[in-house]
């Protein structure tokens, strides 16, 4: 049975886009509940300026709290080397820095152009490589706006592949492909994935971060797993929506993604019934926010076969 890792990004991508500031306790309740449903990789927050994103101010405490499970991969996002230092100190297992292929988006998002971002990535890589190998977190560059940009429009595919090769040559463990703006389609995803694989090797790109802004999220996810991508980011209830498209969901909805994969016979280690219960539990913590997803509204079909769930440690 083919294994797919679902990386839950709701506590980061979802919470950073909503107004509600969830307490540390609330975040840990969410993480704990998803762990209980079999989720083993969670992006728990980001180490960013507290003035810019007060929702993420307690990320160090959240990482520390989540570390009680020895088999949970704790991922965080960092915009710069200062964030990377904080992530290492807190004990994150996976550190991701976004490199926006659209330079205009990069300047707007992290106030750095490509040359400055490459310097920042090199500094993070140097820092991470000082950690003894046994404890060294996985350092990943997220290729943001790889499928198109709301400001610049089309993003040149050859440029995406070149930039992937450039950061991988710097020693970064992996790149991830991000459809930040939800503009991608399956054919484009295939060209980008195979382009990076041919140039840099399959082991250097194993995960994709897809948004469902235009309803293409699951189609793109399906193409990705058929190609051989093994990690998919998604968000419980598609939390966060899309700041550029009111009414549209943000990340792909974890519940719908797990339903698709389980129905096709892929193993995610997640108990979908338990996950649907987690959705209700977390929704109660965030009563002001909009929740997306079809599986939760329609319910599981009678003949839905439960997949084996991971044992808790
Ligand atoms: Zn995102």
Tab-separated table of N, CA, C and O and ligand atoms in Angstrom, residues 9 12-14 16-17 43 77 178-181 209-211 233 250-251, ligand 1:
chain	number	residue	atom	x	y	z
A	9	UNK	N	-1.230	22.021	7.847
A	9	UNK	CA	-0.659	23.371	7.964
A	9	UNK	C	-1.634	24.390	8.557
A	9	UNK	O	-1.320	25.576	8.638
A	12	UNK	N	-0.606	26.988	11.093
A	12	UNK	CA	0.254	28.066	10.587
A	12	UNK	C	-0.468	28.826	9.456
A	12	UNK	O	-0.898	29.948	9.630
A	13	UNK	N	-0.641	28.163	8.315
A	13	UNK	CA	-1.202	28.854	7.143
A	13	UNK	C	-2.636	29.326	7.419
A	13	UNK	O	-3.046	30.403	7.001
A	14	UNK	N	-3.384	28.486	8.140
A	14	UNK	CA	-4.765	28.852	8.455
A	14	UNK	C	-4.827	29.989	9.452
A	14	UNK	O	-5.410	31.042	9.178
A	16	UNK	N	-2.640	32.114	10.470
A	16	UNK	CA	-2.015	33.405	10.163
A	16	UNK	C	-2.917	34.267	9.276
A	16	UNK	O	-2.726	35.469	9.179
A	17	UNK	N	-3.908	33.634	8.651
A	17	UNK	CA	-4.769	34.387	7.731
A	17	UNK	C	-6.100	34.793	8.349
A	17	UNK	O	-6.917	35.412	7.676
A	43	UNK	N	2.565	21.599	10.648
A	43	UNK	CA	3.250	22.894	10.658
A	43	UNK	C	2.555	23.719	11.731
A	43	UNK	O	1.407	24.129	11.567
A	77	UNK	N	7.627	27.631	9.797
A	77	UNK	CA	8.034	28.491	8.701
A	77	UNK	C	8.865	29.635	9.267
A	77	UNK	O	8.553	30.142	10.346
A	178	UNK	N	5.059	25.427	-4.147
A	178	UNK	CA	3.889	26.043	-3.524
A	178	UNK	C	3.024	26.787	-4.525
A	178	UNK	O	3.496	27.698	-5.202
A	179	UNK	N	1.768	26.400	-4.567
A	179	UNK	CA	0.806	27.153	-5.373
A	179	UNK	C	0.126	28.167	-4.441
A	179	UNK	O	-1.051	28.065	-4.126
A	180	UNK	N	0.902	29.144	-4.027
A	180	UNK	CA	0.482	30.151	-3.051
A	180	UNK	C	-0.835	30.838	-3.425
A	180	UNK	O	-1.644	31.167	-2.558
A	181	UNK	N	-1.010	31.055	-4.727
A	181	UNK	CA	-2.152	31.851	-5.179
A	181	UNK	C	-3.290	30.995	-5.735
A	181	UNK	O	-4.308	31.530	-6.177
A	209	UNK	N	2.642	22.125	-1.801
A	209	UNK	CA	1.761	22.939	-0.961
A	209	UNK	C	0.739	23.576	-1.904
A	209	UNK	O	1.072	24.479	-2.662
A	210	UNK	N	-0.475	23.054	-1.866
A	210	UNK	CA	-1.468	23.478	-2.853
A	210	UNK	C	-2.607	24.264	-2.206
A	210	UNK	O	-3.023	23.961	-1.094
A	211	UNK	N	-3.076	25.253	-2.925
A	211	UNK	CA	-4.259	26.007	-2.473
A	211	UNK	C	-5.428	25.675	-3.390
A	211	UNK	O	-5.242	25.279	-4.527
A	233	UNK	N	0.623	19.098	1.704
A	233	UNK	CA	0.171	20.032	2.739
A	233	UNK	C	-1.335	20.239	2.584
A	233	UNK	O	-1.842	20.311	1.467
A	250	UNK	N	-8.737	28.407	1.200
A	250	UNK	CA	-7.297	28.586	1.087
A	250	UNK	C	-6.628	27.288	0.715
A	250	UNK	O	-6.724	26.831	-0.423
A	251	UNK	N	-5.989	26.657	1.689
A	251	UNK	CA	-5.327	25.380	1.447
A	251	UNK	C	-6.356	24.325	1.083
A	251	UNK	O	-7.540	24.483	1.359
B	1	LIG	ZN1	-0.192	28.519	1.737
